[in-house]
Amino acid sequence: MVFEPGDGVPPRAGIVLFHGGALRGGSPDGLAPHCRALASRGILAVSAGYRLLGHGATSIDDCLADVRRAIARFGRLAASRGLAASQLASGGSSAGAHLAMLAALTPSRAASEPGVAAVVALNPAGLDLGVRTPDAQRSLERQVGLDAGRLIEYSLIGWVRPGSPPTQIHHGTRDEVEPIDCARRFRDAMTSAGNECALLEYEDAEHGFHYPGDGGHFDDVIDATTVFLLGRRATS
């Protein structure tokens, strides 16, 4: 789903977002309101999907491959609208944010594909999977189609390196899926490596707090995302 600024106004930045749903549910419709609001502020915004487990994907590897392809297509679309890679970001909600962050943090086999310069993550999952118990890790591996011992490959904190893309994280302090402490540790790892990482904490907000009408945080999220995207453009 593509949302563009109206009245033929050229976009000032671009972002592609991926929905949540624990890799088994959700659709691009979920983040359409966010994209529509960002487009109204001059941003080319795309809400994209990926194969779901049990519906075309056999493991999280398939989901990640789809996200990489969608980001590459988005880069080509943005270029046709006059945007450079330095003006582009990826992101999403929950599992979608996890996939977008993985794609941004991990090397791609197709290095020539168009990329993005920054990431916006709304209540991301999988920030620090190493804190889970061995039983919990094995259970999650089975849920996402991974062989035993592979879950840690998908822990985002383990992929932080100097030069990781600037990241903005929106997270509720009462997130019941991904504790706020995981987001804080990821932020600290990023900044310790010399990377830009802003963690915006929403007091008493639970997982999925950023949707319209859910706690009143939708406008705050859109405002902060807009400033982040357009601020990056101004300094690129």
mmCIF file of C-alpha atoms in Angstrom:
data_model
loop_
_atom_site.group_PDB
_atom_site.id
_atom_site.type_symbol
_atom_site.label_atom_id
_atom_site.label_comp_id
_atom_site.label_asym_id
_atom_site.label_seq_id
_atom_site.Cartn_x
_atom_site.Cartn_y
_atom_site.Cartn_z
ATOM 1 C CA MET A 1 0.000 0.000 0.000
ATOM 2 C CA VAL A 2 1.592 3.227 -1.198
ATOM 3 C CA PHE A 3 0.730 6.614 0.303
ATOM 4 C CA GLU A 4 2.121 9.746 -1.319
ATOM 5 C CA PRO A 5 1.895 13.451 -0.478
ATOM 6 C CA GLY A 6 -1.103 15.027 -2.168
ATOM 7 C CA ASP A 7 -1.386 17.734 -4.814
ATOM 8 C CA GLY A 8 1.653 16.469 -6.721
ATOM 9 C CA VAL A 9 4.020 17.655 -3.991
ATOM 10 C CA PRO A 10 7.352 15.762 -4.183
ATOM 11 C CA PRO A 11 8.090 13.746 -1.039
ATOM 12 C CA ARG A 12 10.672 15.034 1.409
ATOM 13 C CA ALA A 13 11.584 11.601 2.809
ATOM 14 C CA GLY A 14 10.356 8.010 2.619
ATOM 15 C CA ILE A 15 9.624 5.046 4.867
ATOM 16 C CA VAL A 16 8.432 1.460 4.412
ATOM 17 C CA LEU A 17 6.662 -0.145 7.371
ATOM 18 C CA PHE A 18 5.964 -3.812 8.145
ATOM 19 C CA HIS A 19 3.027 -4.961 10.253
ATOM 20 C CA GLY A 20 3.090 -7.022 13.430
ATOM 21 C CA GLY A 21 1.178 -10.177 14.276
ATOM 22 C CA ALA A 22 3.797 -12.628 15.623
ATOM 23 C CA LEU A 23 4.654 -13.654 12.025
ATOM 24 C CA ARG A 24 1.323 -15.515 11.828
ATOM 25 C CA GLY A 25 -1.193 -12.706 11.482
ATOM 26 C CA GLY A 26 -1.634 -9.099 10.513
ATOM 27 C CA SER A 27 -1.646 -7.340 7.162
ATOM 28 C CA PRO A 28 -0.478 -4.070 5.606
ATOM 29 C CA ASP A 29 -3.864 -2.590 6.550
ATOM 30 C CA GLY A 30 -2.674 -2.402 10.151
ATOM 31 C CA LEU A 31 -0.179 0.386 9.537
ATOM 32 C CA ALA A 32 -2.141 2.153 6.802
ATOM 33 C CA PRO A 33 -3.269 4.897 9.233
ATOM 34 C CA HIS A 34 0.356 5.603 10.133
ATOM 35 C CA CYS A 35 1.365 5.780 6.477
ATOM 36 C CA ARG A 36 -1.578 7.985 5.592
ATOM 37 C CA ALA A 37 -0.675 10.408 8.381
ATOM 38 C CA LEU A 38 2.994 10.489 7.365
ATOM 39 C CA ALA A 39 2.067 11.103 3.726
ATOM 40 C CA SER A 40 0.007 14.099 4.804
ATOM 41 C CA ARG A 41 3.258 15.511 6.199
ATOM 42 C CA GLY A 42 5.191 15.156 2.966
ATOM 43 C CA ILE A 43 6.604 11.653 3.399
ATOM 44 C CA LEU A 44 6.377 8.809 0.880
ATOM 45 C CA ALA A 45 5.053 5.989 3.082
ATOM 46 C CA VAL A 46 4.529 2.333 2.164
ATOM 47 C CA SER A 47 2.826 -0.317 4.285
ATOM 48 C CA ALA A 48 4.190 -3.663 3.134
ATOM 49 C CA GLY A 49 3.522 -7.312 3.894
ATOM 50 C CA TYR A 50 5.440 -10.584 3.914
ATOM 51 C CA ARG A 51 4.556 -14.266 3.857
ATOM 52 C CA LEU A 52 3.192 -15.493 7.177
ATOM 53 C CA LEU A 53 4.064 -18.711 8.955
ATOM 54 C CA GLY A 54 1.568 -21.337 7.871
ATOM 55 C CA HIS A 55 0.600 -19.214 4.877
ATOM 56 C CA GLY A 56 3.533 -19.477 2.487
ATOM 57 C CA ALA A 57 6.406 -19.126 4.972
ATOM 58 C CA THR A 58 7.967 -22.169 6.606
ATOM 59 C CA SER A 59 10.255 -20.185 8.911
ATOM 60 C CA ILE A 60 11.202 -16.677 9.919
ATOM 61 C CA ASP A 61 13.906 -16.912 7.242
ATOM 62 C CA ASP A 62 11.186 -16.686 4.587
ATOM 63 C CA CYS A 63 9.643 -13.667 6.301
ATOM 64 C CA LEU A 64 13.011 -11.906 6.435
ATOM 65 C CA ALA A 65 13.714 -12.663 2.774
ATOM 66 C CA ASP A 66 10.386 -11.062 1.840
ATOM 67 C CA VAL A 67 11.163 -7.983 3.911
ATOM 68 C CA ARG A 68 14.529 -7.586 2.194
ATOM 69 C CA ARG A 69 12.849 -7.799 -1.215
ATOM 70 C CA ALA A 70 10.174 -5.289 -0.180
ATOM 71 C CA ILE A 71 12.826 -2.833 1.027
ATOM 72 C CA ALA A 72 14.651 -3.156 -2.293
ATOM 73 C CA ARG A 73 11.418 -2.500 -4.217
ATOM 74 C CA PHE A 74 10.706 0.469 -1.967
ATOM 75 C CA GLY A 75 14.158 1.873 -2.696
ATOM 76 C CA ARG A 76 13.480 1.720 -6.426
ATOM 77 C CA LEU A 77 10.064 3.336 -5.980
ATOM 78 C CA ALA A 78 11.550 6.102 -3.845
ATOM 79 C CA ALA A 79 14.291 6.730 -6.403
ATOM 80 C CA SER A 80 11.619 7.205 -9.066
ATOM 81 C CA ARG A 81 10.157 9.915 -6.821
ATOM 82 C CA GLY A 82 13.497 11.702 -6.561
ATOM 83 C CA LEU A 83 14.546 10.398 -3.142
ATOM 84 C CA ALA A 84 18.074 9.239 -2.338
ATOM 85 C CA ALA A 85 18.853 6.287 -0.061
ATOM 86 C CA SER A 86 19.995 8.762 2.613
ATOM 87 C CA GLN A 87 16.391 10.015 2.821
ATOM 88 C CA LEU A 88 14.834 6.589 3.364
ATOM 89 C CA ALA A 89 13.949 4.521 6.417
ATOM 90 C CA SER A 90 12.367 1.170 7.154
ATOM 91 C CA GLY A 91 10.517 0.029 10.232
ATOM 92 C CA GLY A 92 7.322 -1.446 11.537
ATOM 93 C CA SER A 93 5.481 -2.739 14.559
ATOM 94 C CA SER A 94 6.381 -5.664 16.840
ATOM 95 C CA ALA A 95 7.387 -8.637 14.642
ATOM 96 C CA GLY A 96 7.470 -6.334 11.614
ATOM 97 C CA ALA A 97 9.846 -3.984 13.428
ATOM 98 C CA HIS A 98 12.002 -6.976 14.338
ATOM 99 C CA LEU A 99 12.231 -8.024 10.681
ATOM 100 C CA ALA A 100 12.989 -4.490 9.502
ATOM 101 C CA MET A 101 15.711 -4.092 12.112
ATOM 102 C CA LEU A 102 17.213 -7.476 11.206
ATOM 103 C CA ALA A 103 17.332 -6.467 7.552
ATOM 104 C CA ALA A 104 19.039 -3.198 8.475
ATOM 105 C CA LEU A 105 21.532 -4.688 10.946
ATOM 106 C CA THR A 106 22.542 -7.896 9.157
ATOM 107 C CA PRO A 107 24.483 -8.196 5.915
ATOM 108 C CA SER A 108 22.549 -8.906 2.736
ATOM 109 C CA ARG A 109 23.750 -11.270 0.028
ATOM 110 C CA ALA A 110 22.552 -8.737 -2.543
ATOM 111 C CA ALA A 111 24.720 -5.800 -1.538
ATOM 112 C CA SER A 112 23.804 -3.899 -4.704
ATOM 113 C CA GLU A 113 20.120 -3.714 -3.805
ATOM 114 C CA PRO A 114 18.763 -0.318 -2.747
ATOM 115 C CA GLY A 115 18.825 0.148 1.006
ATOM 116 C CA VAL A 116 17.681 2.544 3.692
ATOM 117 C CA ALA A 117 19.590 4.891 5.970
ATOM 118 C CA ALA A 118 17.564 4.663 9.194
ATOM 119 C CA VAL A 119 15.008 2.610 11.113
ATOM 120 C CA VAL A 120 11.828 3.488 13.045
ATOM 121 C CA ALA A 121 10.680 0.668 15.346
ATOM 122 C CA LEU A 122 7.300 0.619 17.084
ATOM 123 C CA ASN A 123 7.325 -1.731 20.115
ATOM 124 C CA PRO A 124 9.868 -4.035 18.407
ATOM 125 C CA ALA A 125 10.161 -7.706 19.369
ATOM 126 C CA GLY A 126 13.367 -9.748 19.560
ATOM 127 C CA LEU A 127 15.635 -7.034 20.915
ATOM 128 C CA ASP A 128 17.497 -9.281 23.374
ATOM 129 C CA LEU A 129 16.506 -12.919 22.965
ATOM 130 C CA GLY A 130 19.454 -14.105 25.028
ATOM 131 C CA VAL A 131 17.680 -13.202 28.272
ATOM 132 C CA ARG A 132 15.054 -15.905 27.711
ATOM 133 C CA THR A 133 15.439 -19.248 29.460
ATOM 134 C CA PRO A 134 16.701 -22.203 27.385
ATOM 135 C CA ASP A 135 13.208 -23.731 27.443
ATOM 136 C CA ALA A 136 11.635 -20.480 26.311
ATOM 137 C CA GLN A 137 14.202 -20.145 23.536
ATOM 138 C CA ARG A 138 13.540 -23.670 22.264
ATOM 139 C CA SER A 139 9.792 -23.073 22.366
ATOM 140 C CA LEU A 140 10.175 -19.897 20.327
ATOM 141 C CA GLU A 141 12.470 -21.685 17.865
ATOM 142 C CA ARG A 142 9.749 -24.233 17.214
ATOM 143 C CA GLN A 143 7.160 -21.483 16.787
ATOM 144 C CA VAL A 144 9.165 -19.676 14.094
ATOM 145 C CA GLY A 145 10.537 -22.745 12.303
ATOM 146 C CA LEU A 146 14.164 -22.628 13.441
ATOM 147 C CA ASP A 147 16.507 -25.493 14.255
ATOM 148 C CA ALA A 148 17.643 -25.806 17.870
ATOM 149 C CA GLY A 149 20.248 -23.228 18.803
ATOM 150 C CA ARG A 150 19.450 -20.781 15.996
ATOM 151 C CA LEU A 151 17.233 -18.353 17.888
ATOM 152 C CA ILE A 152 20.161 -16.288 19.103
ATOM 153 C CA GLU A 153 20.944 -15.438 15.466
ATOM 154 C CA TYR A 154 17.765 -13.355 15.517
ATOM 155 C CA SER A 155 18.566 -11.418 18.688
ATOM 156 C CA LEU A 156 18.954 -7.822 17.521
ATOM 157 C CA ILE A 157 21.369 -6.753 20.239
ATOM 158 C CA GLY A 158 23.885 -9.303 18.994
ATOM 159 C CA TRP A 159 24.072 -7.597 15.597
ATOM 160 C CA VAL A 160 24.902 -4.116 16.867
ATOM 161 C CA ARG A 161 28.161 -2.862 15.366
ATOM 162 C CA PRO A 162 29.767 0.553 14.843
ATOM 163 C CA GLY A 163 28.060 2.019 11.805
ATOM 164 C CA SER A 164 24.644 0.481 12.486
ATOM 165 C CA PRO A 165 21.879 2.682 11.043
ATOM 166 C CA PRO A 166 20.369 5.459 13.155
ATOM 167 C CA THR A 167 17.332 4.080 14.949
ATOM 168 C CA GLN A 168 14.292 5.523 16.676
ATOM 169 C CA ILE A 169 12.423 3.158 19.015
ATOM 170 C CA HIS A 170 8.947 3.782 20.412
ATOM 171 C CA HIS A 171 8.200 1.541 23.396
ATOM 172 C CA GLY A 172 5.718 1.383 26.241
ATOM 173 C CA THR A 173 7.027 1.016 29.787
ATOM 174 C CA ARG A 174 4.422 -1.701 30.463
ATOM 175 C CA ASP A 175 4.981 -3.684 27.264
ATOM 176 C CA GLU A 176 3.988 -7.246 28.132
ATOM 177 C CA VAL A 177 5.576 -8.822 25.028
ATOM 178 C CA GLU A 178 8.990 -7.147 25.007
ATOM 179 C CA PRO A 179 9.936 -5.651 28.398
ATOM 180 C CA ILE A 180 11.129 -2.060 28.384
ATOM 181 C CA ASP A 181 14.438 -3.215 29.880
ATOM 182 C CA CYS A 182 15.204 -5.011 26.591
ATOM 183 C CA ALA A 183 14.675 -1.777 24.689
ATOM 184 C CA ARG A 184 16.907 0.081 27.117
ATOM 185 C CA ARG A 185 19.695 -2.492 26.778
ATOM 186 C CA PHE A 186 19.490 -2.320 22.995
ATOM 187 C CA ARG A 187 19.635 1.488 23.123
ATOM 188 C CA ASP A 188 22.657 1.350 25.412
ATOM 189 C CA ALA A 189 24.430 -1.176 23.149
ATOM 190 C CA MET A 190 23.820 1.060 20.133
ATOM 191 C CA THR A 191 25.110 4.210 21.785
ATOM 192 C CA SER A 192 28.115 2.377 23.274
ATOM 193 C CA ALA A 193 29.027 1.332 19.717
ATOM 194 C CA GLY A 194 28.877 4.968 18.624
ATOM 195 C CA ASN A 195 25.496 4.728 16.877
ATOM 196 C CA GLU A 196 22.497 7.049 17.018
ATOM 197 C CA CYS A 197 19.608 5.406 18.862
ATOM 198 C CA ALA A 198 16.722 7.317 20.425
ATOM 199 C CA LEU A 199 14.387 5.392 22.744
ATOM 200 C CA LEU A 200 11.064 7.161 23.245
ATOM 201 C CA GLU A 201 9.353 5.681 26.297
ATOM 202 C CA TYR A 202 5.572 5.941 26.724
ATOM 203 C CA GLU A 203 4.679 5.758 30.379
ATOM 204 C CA ASP A 204 2.329 2.902 31.334
ATOM 205 C CA ALA A 205 1.728 2.032 27.665
ATOM 206 C CA GLU A 206 1.362 -1.632 26.728
ATOM 207 C CA HIS A 207 2.262 -3.481 23.522
ATOM 208 C CA GLY A 208 0.566 -2.029 20.446
ATOM 209 C CA PHE A 209 -0.013 1.341 22.093
ATOM 210 C CA HIS A 210 0.623 3.323 18.915
ATOM 211 C CA TYR A 211 -2.575 2.592 16.976
ATOM 212 C CA PRO A 212 -5.261 5.278 16.541
ATOM 213 C CA GLY A 213 -7.548 5.483 19.549
ATOM 214 C CA ASP A 214 -5.403 3.165 21.703
ATOM 215 C CA GLY A 215 -4.180 5.293 24.597
ATOM 216 C CA GLY A 216 -3.964 8.519 22.627
ATOM 217 C CA HIS A 217 -0.341 8.055 21.523
ATOM 218 C CA PHE A 218 -0.884 7.859 17.768
ATOM 219 C CA ASP A 219 -0.272 11.561 17.115
ATOM 220 C CA ASP A 220 2.812 11.570 19.369
ATOM 221 C CA VAL A 221 4.301 8.663 17.423
ATOM 222 C CA ILE A 222 3.592 10.314 14.068
ATOM 223 C CA ASP A 223 5.029 13.642 15.252
ATOM 224 C CA ALA A 224 8.264 12.068 16.508
ATOM 225 C CA THR A 225 8.647 9.894 13.408
ATOM 226 C CA THR A 226 8.177 12.907 11.145
ATOM 227 C CA VAL A 227 10.814 14.921 12.995
ATOM 228 C CA PHE A 228 13.226 11.984 12.833
ATOM 229 C CA LEU A 229 12.734 11.394 9.104
ATOM 230 C CA LEU A 230 12.819 15.031 8.034
ATOM 231 C CA GLY A 231 15.668 15.835 10.417
ATOM 232 C CA ARG A 232 17.745 13.101 8.805
ATOM 233 C CA ARG A 233 16.959 14.549 5.383
ATOM 234 C CA ALA A 234 18.091 17.992 6.486
ATOM 235 C CA THR A 235 21.491 16.659 7.606
ATOM 236 C CA SER A 236 22.070 14.224 4.704
#
